[in-house]
XYZ file of C-alpha atoms in Angstrom:
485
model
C 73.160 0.415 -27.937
C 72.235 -0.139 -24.342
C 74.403 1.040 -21.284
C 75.059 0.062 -17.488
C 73.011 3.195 -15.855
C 73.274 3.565 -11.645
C 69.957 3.294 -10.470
C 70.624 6.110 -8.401
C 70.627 8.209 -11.587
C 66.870 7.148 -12.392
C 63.422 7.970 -11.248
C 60.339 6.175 -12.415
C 58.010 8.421 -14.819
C 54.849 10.246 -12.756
C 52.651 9.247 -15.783
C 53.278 5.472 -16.333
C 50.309 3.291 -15.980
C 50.904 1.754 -12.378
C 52.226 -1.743 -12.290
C 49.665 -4.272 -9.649
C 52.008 -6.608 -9.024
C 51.587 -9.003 -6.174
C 54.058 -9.607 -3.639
C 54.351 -13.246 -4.699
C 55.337 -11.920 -8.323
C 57.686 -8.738 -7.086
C 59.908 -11.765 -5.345
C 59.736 -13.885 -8.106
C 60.651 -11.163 -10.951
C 63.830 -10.488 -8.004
C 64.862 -13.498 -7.428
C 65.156 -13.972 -11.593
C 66.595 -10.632 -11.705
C 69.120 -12.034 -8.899
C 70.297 -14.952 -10.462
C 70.500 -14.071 -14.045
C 71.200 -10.020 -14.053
C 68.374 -7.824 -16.371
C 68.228 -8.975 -19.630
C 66.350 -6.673 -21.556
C 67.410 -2.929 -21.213
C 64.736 -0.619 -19.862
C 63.747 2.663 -21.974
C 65.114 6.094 -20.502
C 64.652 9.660 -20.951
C 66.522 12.904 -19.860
C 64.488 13.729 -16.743
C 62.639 17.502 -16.764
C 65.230 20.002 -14.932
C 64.861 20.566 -11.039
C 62.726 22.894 -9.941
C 65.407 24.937 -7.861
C 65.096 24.720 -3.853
C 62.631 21.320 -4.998
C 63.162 18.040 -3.954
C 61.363 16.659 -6.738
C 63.283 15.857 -10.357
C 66.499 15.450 -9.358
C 67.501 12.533 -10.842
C 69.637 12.193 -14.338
C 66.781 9.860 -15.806
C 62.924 9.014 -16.199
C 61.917 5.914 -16.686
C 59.562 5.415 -19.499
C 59.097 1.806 -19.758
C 60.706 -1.053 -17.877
C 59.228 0.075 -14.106
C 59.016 -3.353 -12.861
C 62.754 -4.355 -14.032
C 63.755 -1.357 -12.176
C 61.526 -2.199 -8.725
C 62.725 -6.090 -9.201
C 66.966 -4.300 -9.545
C 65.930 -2.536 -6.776
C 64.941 -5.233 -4.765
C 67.823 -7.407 -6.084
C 70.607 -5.193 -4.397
C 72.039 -4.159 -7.826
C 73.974 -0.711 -8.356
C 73.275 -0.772 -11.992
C 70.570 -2.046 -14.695
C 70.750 -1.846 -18.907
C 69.489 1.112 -20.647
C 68.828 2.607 -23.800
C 68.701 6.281 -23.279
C 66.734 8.667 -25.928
C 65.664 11.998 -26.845
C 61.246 12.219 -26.282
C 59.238 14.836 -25.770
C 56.268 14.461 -22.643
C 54.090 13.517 -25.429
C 56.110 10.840 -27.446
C 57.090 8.976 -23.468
C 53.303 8.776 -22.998
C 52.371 7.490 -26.500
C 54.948 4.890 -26.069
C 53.673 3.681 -22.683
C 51.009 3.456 -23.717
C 51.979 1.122 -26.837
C 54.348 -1.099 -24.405
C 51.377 -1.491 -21.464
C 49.139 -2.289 -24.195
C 49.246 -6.447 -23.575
C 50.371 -6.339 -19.611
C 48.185 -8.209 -18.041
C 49.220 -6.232 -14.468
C 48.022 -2.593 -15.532
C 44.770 -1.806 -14.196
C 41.721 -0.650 -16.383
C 41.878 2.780 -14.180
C 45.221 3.145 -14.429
C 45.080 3.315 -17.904
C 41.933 5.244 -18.223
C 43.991 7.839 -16.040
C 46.802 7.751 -18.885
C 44.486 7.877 -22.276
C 42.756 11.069 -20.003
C 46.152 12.753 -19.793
C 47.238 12.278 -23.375
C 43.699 13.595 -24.148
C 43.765 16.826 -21.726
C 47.452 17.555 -22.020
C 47.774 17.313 -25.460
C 44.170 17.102 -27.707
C 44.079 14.109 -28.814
C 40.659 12.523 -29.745
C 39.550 8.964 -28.675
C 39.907 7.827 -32.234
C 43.325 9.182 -32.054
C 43.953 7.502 -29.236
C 42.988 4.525 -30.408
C 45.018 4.438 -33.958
C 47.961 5.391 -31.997
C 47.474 2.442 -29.442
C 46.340 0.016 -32.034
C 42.940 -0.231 -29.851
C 39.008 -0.191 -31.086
C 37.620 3.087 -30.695
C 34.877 1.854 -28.238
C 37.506 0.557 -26.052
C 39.399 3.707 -25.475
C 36.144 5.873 -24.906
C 35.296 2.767 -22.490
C 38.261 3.792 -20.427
C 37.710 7.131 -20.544
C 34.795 6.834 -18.906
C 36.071 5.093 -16.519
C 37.001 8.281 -14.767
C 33.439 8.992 -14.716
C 33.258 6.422 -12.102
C 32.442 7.637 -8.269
C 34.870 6.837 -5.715
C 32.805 3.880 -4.110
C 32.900 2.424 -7.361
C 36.335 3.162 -8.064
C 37.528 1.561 -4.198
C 34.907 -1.420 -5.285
C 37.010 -1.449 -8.182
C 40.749 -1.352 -7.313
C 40.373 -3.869 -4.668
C 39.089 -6.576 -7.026
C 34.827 -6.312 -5.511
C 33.777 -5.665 -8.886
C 34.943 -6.763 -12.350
C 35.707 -4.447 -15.609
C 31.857 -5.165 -16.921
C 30.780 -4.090 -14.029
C 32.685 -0.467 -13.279
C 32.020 -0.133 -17.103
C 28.412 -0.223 -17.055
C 28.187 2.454 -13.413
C 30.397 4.568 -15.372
C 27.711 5.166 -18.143
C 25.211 6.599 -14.893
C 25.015 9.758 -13.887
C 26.803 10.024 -10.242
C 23.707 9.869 -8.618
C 22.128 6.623 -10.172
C 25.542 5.147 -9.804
C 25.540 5.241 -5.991
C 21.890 3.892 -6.492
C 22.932 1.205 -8.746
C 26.081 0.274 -5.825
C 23.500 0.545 -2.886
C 20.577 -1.041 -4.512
C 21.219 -3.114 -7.756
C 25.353 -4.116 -7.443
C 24.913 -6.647 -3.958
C 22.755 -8.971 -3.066
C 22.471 -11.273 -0.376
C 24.034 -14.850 -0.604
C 21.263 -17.738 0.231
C 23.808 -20.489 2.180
C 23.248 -23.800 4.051
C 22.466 -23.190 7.325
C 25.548 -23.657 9.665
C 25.190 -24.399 13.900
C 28.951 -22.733 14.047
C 27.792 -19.803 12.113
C 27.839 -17.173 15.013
C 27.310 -13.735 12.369
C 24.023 -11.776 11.972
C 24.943 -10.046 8.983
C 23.485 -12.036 5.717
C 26.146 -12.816 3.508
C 26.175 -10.898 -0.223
C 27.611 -11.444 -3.497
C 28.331 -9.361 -6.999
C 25.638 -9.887 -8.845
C 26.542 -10.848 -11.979
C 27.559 -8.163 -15.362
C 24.114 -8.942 -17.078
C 22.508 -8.777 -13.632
C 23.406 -5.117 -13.159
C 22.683 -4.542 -16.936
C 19.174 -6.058 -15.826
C 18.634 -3.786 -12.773
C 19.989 -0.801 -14.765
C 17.167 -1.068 -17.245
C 14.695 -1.472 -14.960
C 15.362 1.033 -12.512
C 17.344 3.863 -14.242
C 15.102 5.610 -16.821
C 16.739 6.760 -20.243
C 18.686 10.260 -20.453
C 17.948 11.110 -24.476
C 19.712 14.265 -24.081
C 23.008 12.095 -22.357
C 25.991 12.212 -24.786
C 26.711 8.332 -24.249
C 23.325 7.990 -26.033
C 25.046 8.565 -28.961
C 27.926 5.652 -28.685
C 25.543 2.636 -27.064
C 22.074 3.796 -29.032
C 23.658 4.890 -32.209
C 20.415 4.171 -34.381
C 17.923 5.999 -31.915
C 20.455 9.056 -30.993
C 20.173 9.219 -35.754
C 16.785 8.964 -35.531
C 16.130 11.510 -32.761
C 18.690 13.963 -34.456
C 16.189 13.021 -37.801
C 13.533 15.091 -35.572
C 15.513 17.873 -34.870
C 15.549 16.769 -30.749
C 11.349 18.042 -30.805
C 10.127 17.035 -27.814
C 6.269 16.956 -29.641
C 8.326 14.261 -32.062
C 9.397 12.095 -29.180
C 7.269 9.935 -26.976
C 8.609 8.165 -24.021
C 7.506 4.528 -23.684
C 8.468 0.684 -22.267
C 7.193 -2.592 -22.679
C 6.525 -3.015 -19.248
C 3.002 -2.175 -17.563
C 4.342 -1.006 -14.122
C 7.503 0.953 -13.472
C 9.498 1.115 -10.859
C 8.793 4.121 -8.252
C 12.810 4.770 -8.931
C 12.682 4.539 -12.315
C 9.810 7.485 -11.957
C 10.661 11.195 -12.322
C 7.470 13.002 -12.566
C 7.330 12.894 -16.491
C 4.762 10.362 -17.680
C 6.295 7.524 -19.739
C 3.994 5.524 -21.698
C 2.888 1.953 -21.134
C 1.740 -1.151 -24.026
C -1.626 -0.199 -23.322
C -1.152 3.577 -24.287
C 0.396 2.789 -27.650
C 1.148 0.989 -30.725
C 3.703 0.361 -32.836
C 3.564 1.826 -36.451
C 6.765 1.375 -38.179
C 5.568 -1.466 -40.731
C 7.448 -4.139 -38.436
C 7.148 -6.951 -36.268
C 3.455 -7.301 -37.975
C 2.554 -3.309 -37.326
C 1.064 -0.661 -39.644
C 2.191 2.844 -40.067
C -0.064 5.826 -40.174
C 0.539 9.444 -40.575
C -0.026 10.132 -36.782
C 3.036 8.274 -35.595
C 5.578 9.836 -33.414
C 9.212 8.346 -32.894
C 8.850 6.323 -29.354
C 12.093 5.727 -27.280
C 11.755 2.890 -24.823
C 12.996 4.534 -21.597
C 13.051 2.017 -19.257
C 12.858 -2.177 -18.888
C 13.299 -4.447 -21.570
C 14.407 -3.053 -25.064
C 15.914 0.170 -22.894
C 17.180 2.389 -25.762
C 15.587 1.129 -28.295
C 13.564 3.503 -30.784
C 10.480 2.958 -33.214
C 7.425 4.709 -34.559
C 4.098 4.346 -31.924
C 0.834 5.930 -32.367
C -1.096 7.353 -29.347
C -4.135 8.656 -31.046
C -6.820 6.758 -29.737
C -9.796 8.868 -31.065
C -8.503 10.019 -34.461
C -6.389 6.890 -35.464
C -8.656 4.289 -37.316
C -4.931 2.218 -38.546
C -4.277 1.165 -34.694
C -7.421 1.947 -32.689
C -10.157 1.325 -34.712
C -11.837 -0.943 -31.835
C -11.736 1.827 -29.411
C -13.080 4.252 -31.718
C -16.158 1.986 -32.440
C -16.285 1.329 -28.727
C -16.649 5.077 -27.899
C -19.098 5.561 -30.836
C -21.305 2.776 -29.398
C -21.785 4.341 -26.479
C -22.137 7.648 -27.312
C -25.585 6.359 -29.285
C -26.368 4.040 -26.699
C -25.799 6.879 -24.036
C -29.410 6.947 -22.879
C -29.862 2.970 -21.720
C -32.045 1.815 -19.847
C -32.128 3.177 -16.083
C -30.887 -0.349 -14.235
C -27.887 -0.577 -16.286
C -27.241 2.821 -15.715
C -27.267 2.280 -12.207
C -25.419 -1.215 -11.904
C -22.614 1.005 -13.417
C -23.091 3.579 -11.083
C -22.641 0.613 -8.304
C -19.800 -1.263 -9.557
C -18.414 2.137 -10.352
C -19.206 3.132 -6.405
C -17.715 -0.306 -5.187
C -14.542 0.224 -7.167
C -14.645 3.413 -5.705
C -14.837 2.931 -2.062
C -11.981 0.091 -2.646
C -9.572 2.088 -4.106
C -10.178 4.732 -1.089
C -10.169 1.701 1.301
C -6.106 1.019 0.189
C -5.306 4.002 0.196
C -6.320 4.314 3.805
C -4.693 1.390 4.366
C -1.688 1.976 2.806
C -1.398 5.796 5.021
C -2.154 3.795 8.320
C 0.442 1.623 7.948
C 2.721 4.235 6.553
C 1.877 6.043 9.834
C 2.297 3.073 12.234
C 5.702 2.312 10.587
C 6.489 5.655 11.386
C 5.565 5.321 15.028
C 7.226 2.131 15.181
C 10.190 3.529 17.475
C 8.302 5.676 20.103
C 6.078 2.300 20.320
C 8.925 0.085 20.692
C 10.226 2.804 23.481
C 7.041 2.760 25.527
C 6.917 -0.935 25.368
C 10.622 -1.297 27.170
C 9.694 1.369 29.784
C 6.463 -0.752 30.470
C 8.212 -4.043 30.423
C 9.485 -4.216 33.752
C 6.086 -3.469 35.597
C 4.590 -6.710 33.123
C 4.832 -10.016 35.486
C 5.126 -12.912 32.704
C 2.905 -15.454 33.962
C 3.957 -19.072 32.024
C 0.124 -19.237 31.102
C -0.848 -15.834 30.555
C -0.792 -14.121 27.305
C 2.440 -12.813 26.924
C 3.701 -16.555 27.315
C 1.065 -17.605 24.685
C 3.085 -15.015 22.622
C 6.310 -16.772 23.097
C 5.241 -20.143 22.983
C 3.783 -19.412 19.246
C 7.109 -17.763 18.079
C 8.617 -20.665 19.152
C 6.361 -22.646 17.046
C 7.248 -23.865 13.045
C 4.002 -23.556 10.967
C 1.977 -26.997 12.199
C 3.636 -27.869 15.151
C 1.601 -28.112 18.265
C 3.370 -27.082 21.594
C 5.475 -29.509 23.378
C 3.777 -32.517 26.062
C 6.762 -33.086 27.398
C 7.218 -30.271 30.258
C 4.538 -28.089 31.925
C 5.340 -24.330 31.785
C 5.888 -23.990 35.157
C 4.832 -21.541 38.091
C 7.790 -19.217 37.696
C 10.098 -17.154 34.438
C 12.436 -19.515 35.038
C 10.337 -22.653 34.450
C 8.969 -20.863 31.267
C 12.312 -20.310 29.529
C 13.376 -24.069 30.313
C 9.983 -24.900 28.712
C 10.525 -22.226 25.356
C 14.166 -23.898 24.918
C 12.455 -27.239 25.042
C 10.018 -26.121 22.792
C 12.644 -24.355 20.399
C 14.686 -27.777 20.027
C 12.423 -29.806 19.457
C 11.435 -27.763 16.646
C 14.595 -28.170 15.425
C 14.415 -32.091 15.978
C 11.444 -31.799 13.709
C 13.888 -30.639 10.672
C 14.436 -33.115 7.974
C 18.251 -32.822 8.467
C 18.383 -32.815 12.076
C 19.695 -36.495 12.278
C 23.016 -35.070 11.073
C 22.933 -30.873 12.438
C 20.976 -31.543 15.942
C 24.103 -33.450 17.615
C 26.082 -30.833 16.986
C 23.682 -27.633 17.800
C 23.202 -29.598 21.214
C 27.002 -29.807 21.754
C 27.376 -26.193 20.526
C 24.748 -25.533 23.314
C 26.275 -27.366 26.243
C 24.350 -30.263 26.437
C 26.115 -33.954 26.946
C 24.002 -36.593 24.754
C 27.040 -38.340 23.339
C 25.098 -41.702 24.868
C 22.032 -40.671 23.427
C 22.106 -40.217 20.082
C 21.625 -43.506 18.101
C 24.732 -44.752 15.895
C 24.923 -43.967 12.421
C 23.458 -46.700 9.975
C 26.390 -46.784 7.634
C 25.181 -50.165 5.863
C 21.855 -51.083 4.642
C 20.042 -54.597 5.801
C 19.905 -57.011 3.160
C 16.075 -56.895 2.500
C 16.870 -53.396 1.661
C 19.972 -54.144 -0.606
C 17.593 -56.296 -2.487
C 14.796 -53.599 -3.244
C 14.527 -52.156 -6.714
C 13.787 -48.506 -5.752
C 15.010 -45.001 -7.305
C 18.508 -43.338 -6.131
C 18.445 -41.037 -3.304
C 19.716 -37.850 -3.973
C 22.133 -36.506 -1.344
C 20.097 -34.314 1.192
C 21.627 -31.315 0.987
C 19.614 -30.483 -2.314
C 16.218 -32.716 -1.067
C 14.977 -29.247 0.807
């Protein structure tokens, strides 16, 4: 039997999953709670006894469920709001919030990972406990409970909508570190939009990628932890078949599909590519053999995965019988003749001098990138002692960055004698390579506006009917332009 209860008396409960609601919804759930009273008793509890000299606790009552009937009697001006008022235990008010938040839609997924933690640390229950008391799957609670696993980027990205549930629930299975990898590398990317004249930002728009996006960049980039307890829940098949082995490292052979990894997906232990193995389990068209070792595919495609492979390329006869031949031949044939020996010796030399060639490449630019600022530096102090001549070479430089590939330089204004002369001719030469864009017609009246130029008088009118010859034609439809670049 419920009873009228001041809401003076009551103070909501410190572990209730936090309501979300909106403003919009607060003042609608008021204004119902203004016109037609509460109508369905909230659930109270003795409250724990002030601490003495403490602010806290005070209060006659804790809310255990009902929180936003209370807020909404709050917010309707009311002195007093239905209750049903029972004997629980810390333990019994948290298993029954978190029966009645089950189905609200407005408790957050961290919110209630925060409450399945507390009912496991405060009082030993196991995720499958959890979950029969709940009435949830088993994988869903330990999903939740990992959200606290979550770094606080990702739990801000989160809470203020950024990121969906899939998408907090796959960074929580990272280690901290590849999480804030994942955020700054494989969670955003930039947003390709129409080009707009009004557009005034020089930041590149991003966007989430999608759940199965970041599942994609996950597997290529973050490289399998065997020894990871979460093994066990996504991989259950390989985590029973590397338990089969005891956990021997001789027994278990890192591997993916793919033939280059990564350089983040790298971390100094070799993981074997298609070319180093096979697969000997007796499927997908494969043999078996006594020299097989259990392969776990560690990063890319199939991430997780685990199978048989064989490595042994000179005792194996099942899965490398073609190499074995191949290094037999030319062990006997060792002693050819002297010209083939030395063609090899040259293409062997060539290949050689190439490889040394990129590298030497690759550490000169590597150094010139690093120089990049003190060369930027010396070219500003030098800058002001340059005179730009309109036809010398540093205005051949401009002129050709003004330039779209296959345009020629404008005919319609000399450069000048003077700087002055040469920027009127670079802004010449910068519109009309913007005249010389397929949409121009409809953006170039209003970059020229945007610019300050008057060519209302100019511009020819719009065509907005076709002539009658050209009514008449049989030809295809014209799709709309914005998709004919």
């Amino acid at each position: 039997m419920s009873t009228q209860i001041p809401l003076s008396d009551i103070q909501p409960s410190p572990t209730n999953p936090r309501a979300r609601m909106d403003d919009a919804a607060l003042a609608e759930l008021v204004e119902s709670v203004r016109t037609f009273g509460v109508l369905s008793p909230v659930l109270l509890r003795e409250a724990p006894v002030a601490v003495k000299g403490s602010k806290s606790a005070r209060r006659k009552y804790e809310i255990v469920y009902g929180h936003r009937r209370f807020a909404a009697a709050v917010g309707a001006g009311l002195d007093e709001i239905p209750a049903d008022v029972r004997e629980l235990t810390d333990e019994q008010a948290l298993e029954i919030q978190l029966v009645e938040n089950r189905d609200r839609e407005d408790v957050h997924p961290l919110d209630e990972a925060e409450a399945y933690q507390r009912f496991h640390q405060q009082f030993g229950h196991s995720a499958e406990d959890i979950a029969a008391r709940v009435g949830r799957p088993i994988q869903f609670v330990k999903d939740r409970l990992r959200l606290m696993q979550l770094v606080e980027e990702a739990k801000e990205h989160f809470l203020e909508g950024r990121i969906h549930l899939g998408h907090a629930i796959i960074l929580a299975r990272l280690k901290p570190d590849d999480q804030k990898r994942a955020i700054k590398a494989g969670l955003f990317q930039e947003e390709n939009l129409l080009y707009h004249p009004d557009d005034e930002s020089d930041e590149d728009p991003i966007k989430v990628r999608t759940v199965r996006e970041l599942q994609g960049w996950v597997d290529s980039h973050v490289k399998l932890d065997v020894k990871a307890p979460i093994v066990a829940d996504l991989f259950p098949e390989t985590h029973a078949a590397i338990e089969q082995v005891g956990g021997n490292p001789k027994q278990l052979l890192p591997i993916t599909h793919e033939s280059y990894l990564p350089p983040d997906a790298k971390d100094g232990e070799r993981v074997y590519t298609p070319q180093s193995w096979r697969r000997a389990d007796g499927n997908h068209k494969s043999k078996t053999c006594d020299k097989s070792v259990l392969g776990i595919v560690m990063v890319g495609p199939g991430r997780g995965e685990s199978f048989h492979v064989c490595i042994n390329r000179t005792a194996c006869k099942v899965h490398f019988a073609e190499e074995i031949k191949a290094a037999a031949a030319r062990a006997k044939h060792g002693s050819a003749s002297k010209s083939a020996g030395k063609a090899t010796a040259r293409a062997s030399n060539t290949q050689n001098k190439y490889d040394i060639q990129n590298k030497l490449n690759e550490a000169n630019r590597q150094a010139f990138n690093a120089s990049a600022p003190a060369i930027v530096a010396a070219i500003i102090k030098q800058l002001g002692k340059l005179e730009v001549k309109p036809n010398g070479k540093l205005a051949d430089l401009l002129v050709q960055q003004c330039l779209e590939y296959g345009d020629k330089p404008t005919a319609h204004m000399a450069r000048g004698k003077d700087a002055k002369s040469l920027l009127r001719y670079l802004v010449l030469q910068a519109l009309e390579t913007e005249m010389g864009e397929w949409a121009s017609f409809r953006e170039f009246p209003k970059l020229a506006k945007n610019l300050g130029f008057k060519l209302d008088g100019v511009f020819p009118k719009p065509i907005t009917k076709l002539p009658a010859e050209a009514k008449g034609a049989k030809s295809a439809p014209v799709a709309d332009d914005e998709d004919d670049e």
